[in-house]
PDB file of C-alpha atoms in Angstrom:
ATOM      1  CA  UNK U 729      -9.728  -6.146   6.966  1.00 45.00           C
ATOM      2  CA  UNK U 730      -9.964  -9.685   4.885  1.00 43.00           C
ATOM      3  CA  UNK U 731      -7.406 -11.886   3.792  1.00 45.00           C
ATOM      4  CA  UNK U 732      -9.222 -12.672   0.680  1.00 43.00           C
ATOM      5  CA  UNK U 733      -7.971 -10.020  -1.565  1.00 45.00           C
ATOM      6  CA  UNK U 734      -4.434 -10.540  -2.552  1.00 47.00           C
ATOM      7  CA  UNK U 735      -1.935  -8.125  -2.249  1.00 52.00           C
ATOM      8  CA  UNK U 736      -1.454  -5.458  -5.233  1.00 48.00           C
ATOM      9  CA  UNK U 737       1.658  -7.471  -6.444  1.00 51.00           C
ATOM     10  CA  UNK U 738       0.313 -10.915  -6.574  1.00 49.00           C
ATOM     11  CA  UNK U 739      -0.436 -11.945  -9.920  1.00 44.00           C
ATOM     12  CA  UNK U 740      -4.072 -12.872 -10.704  1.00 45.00           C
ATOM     13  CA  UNK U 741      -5.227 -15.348 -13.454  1.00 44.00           C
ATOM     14  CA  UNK U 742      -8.547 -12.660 -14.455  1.00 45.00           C
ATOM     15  CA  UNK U 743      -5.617 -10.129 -15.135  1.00 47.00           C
ATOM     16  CA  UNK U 744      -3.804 -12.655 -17.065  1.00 48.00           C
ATOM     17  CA  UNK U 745      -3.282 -11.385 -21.184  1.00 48.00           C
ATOM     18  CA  UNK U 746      -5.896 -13.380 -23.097  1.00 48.00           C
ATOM     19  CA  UNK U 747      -2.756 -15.067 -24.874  1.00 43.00           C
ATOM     20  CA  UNK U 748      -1.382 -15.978 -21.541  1.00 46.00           C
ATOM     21  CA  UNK U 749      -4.993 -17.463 -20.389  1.00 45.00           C
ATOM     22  CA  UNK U 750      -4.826 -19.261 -23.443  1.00 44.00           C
ATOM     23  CA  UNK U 751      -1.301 -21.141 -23.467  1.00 41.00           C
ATOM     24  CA  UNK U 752      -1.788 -21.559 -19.943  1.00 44.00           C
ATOM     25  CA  UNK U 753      -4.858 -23.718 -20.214  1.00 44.00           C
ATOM     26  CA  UNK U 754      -3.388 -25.666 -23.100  1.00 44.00           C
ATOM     27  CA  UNK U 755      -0.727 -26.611 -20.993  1.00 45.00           C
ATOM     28  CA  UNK U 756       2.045 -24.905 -22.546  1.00 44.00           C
ATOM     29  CA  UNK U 757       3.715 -22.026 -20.898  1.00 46.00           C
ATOM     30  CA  UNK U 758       3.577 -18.884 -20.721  1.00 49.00           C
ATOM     31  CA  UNK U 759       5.787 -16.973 -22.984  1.00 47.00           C
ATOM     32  CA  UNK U 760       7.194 -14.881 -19.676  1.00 51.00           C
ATOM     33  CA  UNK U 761       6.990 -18.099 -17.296  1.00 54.00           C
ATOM     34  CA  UNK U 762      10.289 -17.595 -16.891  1.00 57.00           C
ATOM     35  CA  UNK U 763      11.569 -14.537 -16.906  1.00 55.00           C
ATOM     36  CA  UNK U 764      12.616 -13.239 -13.968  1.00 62.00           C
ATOM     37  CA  UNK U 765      10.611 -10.186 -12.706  1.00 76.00           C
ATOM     38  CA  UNK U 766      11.635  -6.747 -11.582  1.00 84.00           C
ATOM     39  CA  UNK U 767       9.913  -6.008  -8.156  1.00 79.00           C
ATOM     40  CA  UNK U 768       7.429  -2.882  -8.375  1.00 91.00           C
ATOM     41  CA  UNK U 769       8.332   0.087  -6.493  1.00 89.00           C
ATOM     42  CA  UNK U 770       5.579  -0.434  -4.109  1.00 88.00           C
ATOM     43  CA  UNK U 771       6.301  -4.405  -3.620  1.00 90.00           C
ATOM     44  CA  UNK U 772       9.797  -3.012  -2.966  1.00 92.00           C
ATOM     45  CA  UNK U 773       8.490  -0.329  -0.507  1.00 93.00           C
ATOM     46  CA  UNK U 774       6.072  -2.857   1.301  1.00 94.00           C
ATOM     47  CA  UNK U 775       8.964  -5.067   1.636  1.00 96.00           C
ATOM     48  CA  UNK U 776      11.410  -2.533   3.574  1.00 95.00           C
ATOM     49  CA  UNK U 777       8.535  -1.274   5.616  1.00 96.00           C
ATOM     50  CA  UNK U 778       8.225  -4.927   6.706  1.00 98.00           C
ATOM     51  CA  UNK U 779      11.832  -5.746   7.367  1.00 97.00           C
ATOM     52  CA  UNK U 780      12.212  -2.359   9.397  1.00 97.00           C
ATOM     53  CA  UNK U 781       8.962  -3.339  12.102  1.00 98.00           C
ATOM     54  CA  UNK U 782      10.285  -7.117  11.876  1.00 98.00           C
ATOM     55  CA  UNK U 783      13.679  -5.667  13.030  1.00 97.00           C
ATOM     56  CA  UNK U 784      12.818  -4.114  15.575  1.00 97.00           C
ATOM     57  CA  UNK U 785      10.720  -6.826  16.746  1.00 98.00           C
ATOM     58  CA  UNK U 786      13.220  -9.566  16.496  1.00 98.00           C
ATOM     59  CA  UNK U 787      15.509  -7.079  18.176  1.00 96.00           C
ATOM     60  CA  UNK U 788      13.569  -6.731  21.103  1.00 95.00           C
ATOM     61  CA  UNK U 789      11.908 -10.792  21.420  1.00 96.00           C
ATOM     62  CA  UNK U 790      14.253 -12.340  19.515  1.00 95.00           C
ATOM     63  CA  UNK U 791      13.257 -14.809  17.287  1.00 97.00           C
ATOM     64  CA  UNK U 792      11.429 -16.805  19.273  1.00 96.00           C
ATOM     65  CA  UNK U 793       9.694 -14.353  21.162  1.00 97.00           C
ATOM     66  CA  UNK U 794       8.913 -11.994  17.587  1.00 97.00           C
ATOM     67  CA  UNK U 795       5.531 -13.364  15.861  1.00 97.00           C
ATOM     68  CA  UNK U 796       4.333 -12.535  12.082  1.00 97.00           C
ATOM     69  CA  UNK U 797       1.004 -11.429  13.633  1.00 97.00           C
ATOM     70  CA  UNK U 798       2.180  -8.786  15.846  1.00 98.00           C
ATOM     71  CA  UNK U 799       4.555  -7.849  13.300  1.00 98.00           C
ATOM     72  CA  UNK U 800       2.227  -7.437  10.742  1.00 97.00           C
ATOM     73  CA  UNK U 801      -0.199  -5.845  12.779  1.00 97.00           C
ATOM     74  CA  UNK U 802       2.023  -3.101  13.163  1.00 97.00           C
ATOM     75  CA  UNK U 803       2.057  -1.833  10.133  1.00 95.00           C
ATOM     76  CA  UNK U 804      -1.662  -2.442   9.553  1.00 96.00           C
ATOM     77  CA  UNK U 805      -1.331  -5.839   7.013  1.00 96.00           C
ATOM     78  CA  UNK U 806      -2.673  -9.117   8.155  1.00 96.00           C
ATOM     79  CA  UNK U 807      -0.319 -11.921   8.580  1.00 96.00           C
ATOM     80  CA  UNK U 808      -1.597 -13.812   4.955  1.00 96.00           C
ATOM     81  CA  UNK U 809      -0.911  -9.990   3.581  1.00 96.00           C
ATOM     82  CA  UNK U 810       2.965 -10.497   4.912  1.00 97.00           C
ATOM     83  CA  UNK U 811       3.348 -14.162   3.872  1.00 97.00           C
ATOM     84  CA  UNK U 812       2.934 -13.137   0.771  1.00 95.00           C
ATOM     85  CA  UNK U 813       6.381 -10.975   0.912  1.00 96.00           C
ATOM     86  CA  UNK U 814       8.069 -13.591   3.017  1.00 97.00           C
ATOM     87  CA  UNK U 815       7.394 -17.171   3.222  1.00 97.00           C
ATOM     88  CA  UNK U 816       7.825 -17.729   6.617  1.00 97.00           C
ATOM     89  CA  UNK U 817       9.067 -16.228   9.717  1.00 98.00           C
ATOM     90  CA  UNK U 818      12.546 -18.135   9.216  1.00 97.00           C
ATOM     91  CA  UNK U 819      12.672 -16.278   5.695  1.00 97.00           C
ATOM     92  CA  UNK U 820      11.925 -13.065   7.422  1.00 98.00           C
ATOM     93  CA  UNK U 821      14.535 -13.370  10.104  1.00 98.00           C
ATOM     94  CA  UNK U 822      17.192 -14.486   7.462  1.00 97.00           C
ATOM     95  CA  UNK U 823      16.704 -11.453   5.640  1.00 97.00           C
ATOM     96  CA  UNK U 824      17.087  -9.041   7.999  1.00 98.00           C
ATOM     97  CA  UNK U 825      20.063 -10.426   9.134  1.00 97.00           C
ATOM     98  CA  UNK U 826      21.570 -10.419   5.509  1.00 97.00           C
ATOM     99  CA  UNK U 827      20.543  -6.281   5.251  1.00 95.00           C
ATOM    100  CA  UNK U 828      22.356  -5.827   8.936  1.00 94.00           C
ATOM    101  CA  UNK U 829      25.367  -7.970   7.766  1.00 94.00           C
ATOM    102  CA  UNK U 830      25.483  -6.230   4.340  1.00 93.00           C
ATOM    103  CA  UNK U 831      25.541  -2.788   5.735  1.00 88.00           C
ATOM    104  CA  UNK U 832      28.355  -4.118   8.431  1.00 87.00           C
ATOM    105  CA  UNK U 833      30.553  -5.598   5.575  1.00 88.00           C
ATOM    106  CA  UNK U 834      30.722  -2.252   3.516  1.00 82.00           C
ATOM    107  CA  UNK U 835      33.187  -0.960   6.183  1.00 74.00           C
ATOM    108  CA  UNK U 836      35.046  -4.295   6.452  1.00 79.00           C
ATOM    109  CA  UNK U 837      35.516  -4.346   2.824  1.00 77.00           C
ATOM    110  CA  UNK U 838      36.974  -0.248   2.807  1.00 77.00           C
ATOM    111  CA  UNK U 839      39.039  -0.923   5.641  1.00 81.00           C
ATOM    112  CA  UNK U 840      41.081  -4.050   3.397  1.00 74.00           C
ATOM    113  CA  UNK U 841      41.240  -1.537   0.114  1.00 79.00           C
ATOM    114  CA  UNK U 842      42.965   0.977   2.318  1.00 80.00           C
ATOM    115  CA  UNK U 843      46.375   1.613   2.164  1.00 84.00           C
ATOM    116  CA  UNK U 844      46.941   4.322   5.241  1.00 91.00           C
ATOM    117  CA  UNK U 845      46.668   2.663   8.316  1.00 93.00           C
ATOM    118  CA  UNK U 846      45.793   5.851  10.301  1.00 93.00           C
ATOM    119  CA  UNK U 847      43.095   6.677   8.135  1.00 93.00           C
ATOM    120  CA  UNK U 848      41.498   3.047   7.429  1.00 93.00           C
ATOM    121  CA  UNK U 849      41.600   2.824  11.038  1.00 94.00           C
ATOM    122  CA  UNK U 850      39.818   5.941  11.759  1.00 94.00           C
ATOM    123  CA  UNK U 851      37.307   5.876   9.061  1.00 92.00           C
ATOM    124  CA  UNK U 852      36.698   1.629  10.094  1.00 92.00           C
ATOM    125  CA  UNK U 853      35.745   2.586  13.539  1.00 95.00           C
ATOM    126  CA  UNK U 854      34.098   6.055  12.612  1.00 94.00           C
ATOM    127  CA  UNK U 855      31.505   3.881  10.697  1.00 91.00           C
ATOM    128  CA  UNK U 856      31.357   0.867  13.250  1.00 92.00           C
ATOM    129  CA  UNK U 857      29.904   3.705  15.834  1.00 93.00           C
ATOM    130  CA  UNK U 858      28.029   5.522  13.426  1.00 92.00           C
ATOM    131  CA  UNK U 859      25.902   2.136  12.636  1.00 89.00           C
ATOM    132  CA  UNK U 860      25.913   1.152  16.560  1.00 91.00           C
ATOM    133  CA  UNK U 861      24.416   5.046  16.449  1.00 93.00           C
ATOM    134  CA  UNK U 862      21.768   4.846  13.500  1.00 91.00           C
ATOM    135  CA  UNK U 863      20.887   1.431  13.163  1.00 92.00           C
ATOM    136  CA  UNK U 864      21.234  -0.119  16.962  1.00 93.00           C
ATOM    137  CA  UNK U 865      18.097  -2.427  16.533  1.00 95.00           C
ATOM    138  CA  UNK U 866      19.766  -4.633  14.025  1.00 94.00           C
ATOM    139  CA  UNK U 867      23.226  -4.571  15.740  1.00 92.00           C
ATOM    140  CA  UNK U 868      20.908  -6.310  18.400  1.00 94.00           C
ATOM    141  CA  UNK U 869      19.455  -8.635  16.148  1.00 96.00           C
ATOM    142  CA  UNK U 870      22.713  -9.710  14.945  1.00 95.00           C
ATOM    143  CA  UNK U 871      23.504  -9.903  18.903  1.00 93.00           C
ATOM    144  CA  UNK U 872      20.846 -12.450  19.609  1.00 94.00           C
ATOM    145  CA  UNK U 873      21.821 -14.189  17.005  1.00 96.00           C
ATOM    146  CA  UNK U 874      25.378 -14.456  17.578  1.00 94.00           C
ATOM    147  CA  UNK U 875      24.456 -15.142  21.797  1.00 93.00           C
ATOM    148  CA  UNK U 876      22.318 -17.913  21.117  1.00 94.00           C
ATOM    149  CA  UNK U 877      25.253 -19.434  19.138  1.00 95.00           C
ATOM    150  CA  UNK U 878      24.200 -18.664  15.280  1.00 96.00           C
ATOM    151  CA  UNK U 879      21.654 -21.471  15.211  1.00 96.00           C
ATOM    152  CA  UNK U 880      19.969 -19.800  12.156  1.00 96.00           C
ATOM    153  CA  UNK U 881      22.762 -17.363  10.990  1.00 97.00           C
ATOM    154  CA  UNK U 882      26.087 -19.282  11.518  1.00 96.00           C
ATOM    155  CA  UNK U 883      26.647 -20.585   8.181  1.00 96.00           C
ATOM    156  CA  UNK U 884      26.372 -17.078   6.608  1.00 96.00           C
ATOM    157  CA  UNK U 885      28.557 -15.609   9.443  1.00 96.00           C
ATOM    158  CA  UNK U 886      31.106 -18.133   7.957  1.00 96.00           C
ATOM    159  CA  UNK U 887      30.381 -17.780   4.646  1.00 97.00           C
ATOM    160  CA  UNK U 888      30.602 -13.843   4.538  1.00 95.00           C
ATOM    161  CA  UNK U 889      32.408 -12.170   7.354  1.00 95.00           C
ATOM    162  CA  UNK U 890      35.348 -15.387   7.279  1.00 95.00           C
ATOM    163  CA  UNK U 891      37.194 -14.207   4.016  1.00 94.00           C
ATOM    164  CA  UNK U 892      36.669 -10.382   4.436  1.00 92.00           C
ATOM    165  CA  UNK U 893      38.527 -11.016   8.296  1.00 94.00           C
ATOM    166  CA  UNK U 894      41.546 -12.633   6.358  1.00 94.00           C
ATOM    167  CA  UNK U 895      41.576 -10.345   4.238  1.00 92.00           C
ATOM    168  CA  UNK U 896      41.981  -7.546   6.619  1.00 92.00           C
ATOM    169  CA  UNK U 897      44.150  -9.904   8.370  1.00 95.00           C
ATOM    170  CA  UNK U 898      46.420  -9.443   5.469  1.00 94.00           C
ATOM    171  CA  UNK U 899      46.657  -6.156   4.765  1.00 93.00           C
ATOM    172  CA  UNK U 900      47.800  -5.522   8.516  1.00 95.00           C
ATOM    173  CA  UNK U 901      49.817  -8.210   8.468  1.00 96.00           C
ATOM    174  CA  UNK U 902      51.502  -5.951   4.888  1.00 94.00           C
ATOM    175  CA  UNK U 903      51.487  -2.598   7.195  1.00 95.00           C
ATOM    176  CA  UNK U 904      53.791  -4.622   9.440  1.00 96.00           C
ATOM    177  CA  UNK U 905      55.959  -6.392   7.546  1.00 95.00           C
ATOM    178  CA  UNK U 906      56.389  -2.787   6.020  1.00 94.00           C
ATOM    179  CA  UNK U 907      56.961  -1.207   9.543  1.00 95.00           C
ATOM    180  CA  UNK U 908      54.046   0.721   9.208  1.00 95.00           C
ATOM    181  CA  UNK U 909      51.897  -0.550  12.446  1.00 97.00           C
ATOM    182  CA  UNK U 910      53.687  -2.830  15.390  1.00 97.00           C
ATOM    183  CA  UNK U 911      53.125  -6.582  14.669  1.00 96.00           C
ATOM    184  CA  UNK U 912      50.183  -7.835  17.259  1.00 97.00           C
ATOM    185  CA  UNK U 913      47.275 -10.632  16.860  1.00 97.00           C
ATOM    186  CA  UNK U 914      45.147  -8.858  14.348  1.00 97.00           C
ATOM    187  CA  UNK U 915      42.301 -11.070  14.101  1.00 97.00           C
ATOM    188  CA  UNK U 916      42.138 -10.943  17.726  1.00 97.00           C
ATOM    189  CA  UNK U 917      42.594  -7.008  17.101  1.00 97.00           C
ATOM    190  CA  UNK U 918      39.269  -6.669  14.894  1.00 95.00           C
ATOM    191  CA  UNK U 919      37.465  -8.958  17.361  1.00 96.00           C
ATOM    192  CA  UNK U 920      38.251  -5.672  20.103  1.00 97.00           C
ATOM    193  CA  UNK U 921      37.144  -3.287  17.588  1.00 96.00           C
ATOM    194  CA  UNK U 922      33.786  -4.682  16.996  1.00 94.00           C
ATOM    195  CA  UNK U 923      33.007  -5.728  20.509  1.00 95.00           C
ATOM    196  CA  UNK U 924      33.746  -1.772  21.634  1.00 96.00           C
ATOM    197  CA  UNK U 925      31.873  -0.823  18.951  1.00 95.00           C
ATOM    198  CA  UNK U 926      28.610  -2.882  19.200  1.00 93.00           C
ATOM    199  CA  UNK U 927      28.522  -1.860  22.951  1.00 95.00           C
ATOM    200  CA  UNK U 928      27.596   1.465  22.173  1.00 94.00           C
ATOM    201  CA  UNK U 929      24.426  -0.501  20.054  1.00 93.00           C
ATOM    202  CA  UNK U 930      24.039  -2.866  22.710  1.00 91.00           C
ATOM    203  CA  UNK U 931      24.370  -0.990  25.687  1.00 94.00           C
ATOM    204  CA  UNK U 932      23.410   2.175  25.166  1.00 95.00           C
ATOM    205  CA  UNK U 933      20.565   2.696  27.304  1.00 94.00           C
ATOM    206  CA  UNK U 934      22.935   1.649  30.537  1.00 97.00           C
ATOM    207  CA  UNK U 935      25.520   4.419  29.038  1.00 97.00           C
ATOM    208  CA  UNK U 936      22.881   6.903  28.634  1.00 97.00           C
ATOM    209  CA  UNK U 937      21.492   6.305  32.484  1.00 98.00           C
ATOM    210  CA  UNK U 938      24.830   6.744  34.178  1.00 98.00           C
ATOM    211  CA  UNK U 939      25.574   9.989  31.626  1.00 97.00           C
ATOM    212  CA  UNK U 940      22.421  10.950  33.243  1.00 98.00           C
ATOM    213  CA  UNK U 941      20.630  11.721  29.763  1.00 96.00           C
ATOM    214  CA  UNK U 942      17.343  10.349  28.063  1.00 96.00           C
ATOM    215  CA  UNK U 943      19.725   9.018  25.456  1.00 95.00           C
ATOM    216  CA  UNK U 944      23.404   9.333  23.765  1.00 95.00           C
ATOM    217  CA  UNK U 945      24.025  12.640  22.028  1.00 96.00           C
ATOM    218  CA  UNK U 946      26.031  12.657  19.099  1.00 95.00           C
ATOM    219  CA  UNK U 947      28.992  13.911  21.038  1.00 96.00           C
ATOM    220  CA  UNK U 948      29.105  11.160  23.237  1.00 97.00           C
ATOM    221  CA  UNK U 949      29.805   9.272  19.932  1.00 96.00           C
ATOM    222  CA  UNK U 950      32.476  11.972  19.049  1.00 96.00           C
ATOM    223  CA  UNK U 951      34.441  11.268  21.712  1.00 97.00           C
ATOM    224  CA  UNK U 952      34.057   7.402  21.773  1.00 97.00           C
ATOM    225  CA  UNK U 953      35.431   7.804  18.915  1.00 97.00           C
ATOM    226  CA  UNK U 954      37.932   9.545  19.738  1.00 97.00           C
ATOM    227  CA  UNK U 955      39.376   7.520  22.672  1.00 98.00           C
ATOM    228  CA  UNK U 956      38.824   4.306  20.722  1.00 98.00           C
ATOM    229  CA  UNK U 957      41.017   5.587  17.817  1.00 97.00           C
ATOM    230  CA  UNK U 958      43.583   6.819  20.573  1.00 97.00           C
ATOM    231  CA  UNK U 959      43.781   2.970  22.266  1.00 97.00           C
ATOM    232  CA  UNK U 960      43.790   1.118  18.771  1.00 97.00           C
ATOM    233  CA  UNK U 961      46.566   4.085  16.833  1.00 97.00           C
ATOM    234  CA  UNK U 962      48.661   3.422  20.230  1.00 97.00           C
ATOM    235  CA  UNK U 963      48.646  -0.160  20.142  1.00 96.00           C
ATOM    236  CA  UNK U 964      49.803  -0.202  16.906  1.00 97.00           C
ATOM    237  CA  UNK U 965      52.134   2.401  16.714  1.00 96.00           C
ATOM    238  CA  UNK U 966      55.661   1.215  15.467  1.00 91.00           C
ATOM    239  CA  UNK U 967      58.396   0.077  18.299  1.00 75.00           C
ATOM    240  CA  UNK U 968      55.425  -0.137  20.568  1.00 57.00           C
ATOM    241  CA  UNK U 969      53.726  -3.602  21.305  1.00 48.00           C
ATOM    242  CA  UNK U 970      55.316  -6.941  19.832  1.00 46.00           C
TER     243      UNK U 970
END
């Protein structure tokens, strides 16, 4: 395989409209310059296939461990083929922690629209298992990340997951003001929620081991979820801890 031929999606000058050729070579721009462009469905397919092996590689080497070579290499591109969809490994990383946080967020962001603490509770922590479940290489991406003290990431962490906490912060701090929930430290609250959670991401191969299984069935999950829901419901249930 050569890195001479660019990939499909790279733009060419021989494939150029004459017109464009023309204004280009003149000096003057092109009409579509620019005009943002839509991403083909097959730059857009390329581009996931590469963010899902780079997950899994940061995942398991972290990012300085993870190379664009072997990364590329797994999917059978060359590492000039994968530069061309990301700049740099940097660029790479960045993005897959912005897909892992996005997905992550989507609960946060139900969970503050809610307005039955029961059920926002249920249905937060329901989803914070089932990602630990589905998607448990980029809850240990986000991991390293957050270990190593957010040398690449902790801006965004700021940025994103900072005003979604306060709000949640808020709406609890409604429910209990309303006598819904008991009044307890509710940042420190979510903080519990997601550690619990991410264990079950983080940890699941020690889980499975002394379960004595290959791996974590989706009962297991079932009743994590189920004792987890239990704990957080009874700490908050009204009259109960101040």
């Amino acid at each position: 395989m050569t890195d001479a031929r660019l990939p499909q999606d790279a733009p060419s000058a021989s494939r150029r409209p004459r017109k464009q050729r023309t204004a280009a070579a003149a000096g003057a721009p092109a009409a579509d310059d620019t005009a943002p462009r839509t991403p083909t469905a097959s730059r857009l397919l390329k581009e996931q296939n590469i963010l899902a092996e780079a997950e899994n590689h940061f995942a398991q080497f972290g990012f300085e461990g993870a190379s664009l070579e072997n990364i590329a290499a797994a999917i059978g591109i060359s590492r000039h083929n994968l530069l061309y969809y990301f700049p740099s490994k940097e660029a790479l990383y960045q993005r897959v922690l912005d897909d892992v946080l996005t997905q992550w967020l989507a609960g946060m962001e139900d969970l503050s629209h809610s307005d039955d603490p029961q059920q926002a509770l249920r249905r937060y922590i329901r989803a914070k298992l089932q990602y630990s479940r589905v998607r448990p290489q980029g809850a240990k991406v986000f991991t390293k990340e957050v270990i190593a003290g957010a040398p690449r990431y902790g801006q965004a962490i700021t940025e994103r997951v900072g005003p979604l906490l306060k709000t949640e912060v808020r709406t609890f701090e409604r429910w209990a003001r309303e006598g819904r929930i008991a009044k307890v430290n509710f940042t420190h609250l979510m903080f519990i929620i997601w550690s619990v959670t991410q264990a079950y991401a983080e940890q699941e191969a020690q889980f499975a081991l002394l379960l004595g299984k290959p791996a974590l069935t989706e009962r297991d999950y079932d009743k994590a979820e189920e004792l987890i829901v239990r704990m957080v419901l009874s700490a908050l249930a009204p009259g109960g801890v101040t």
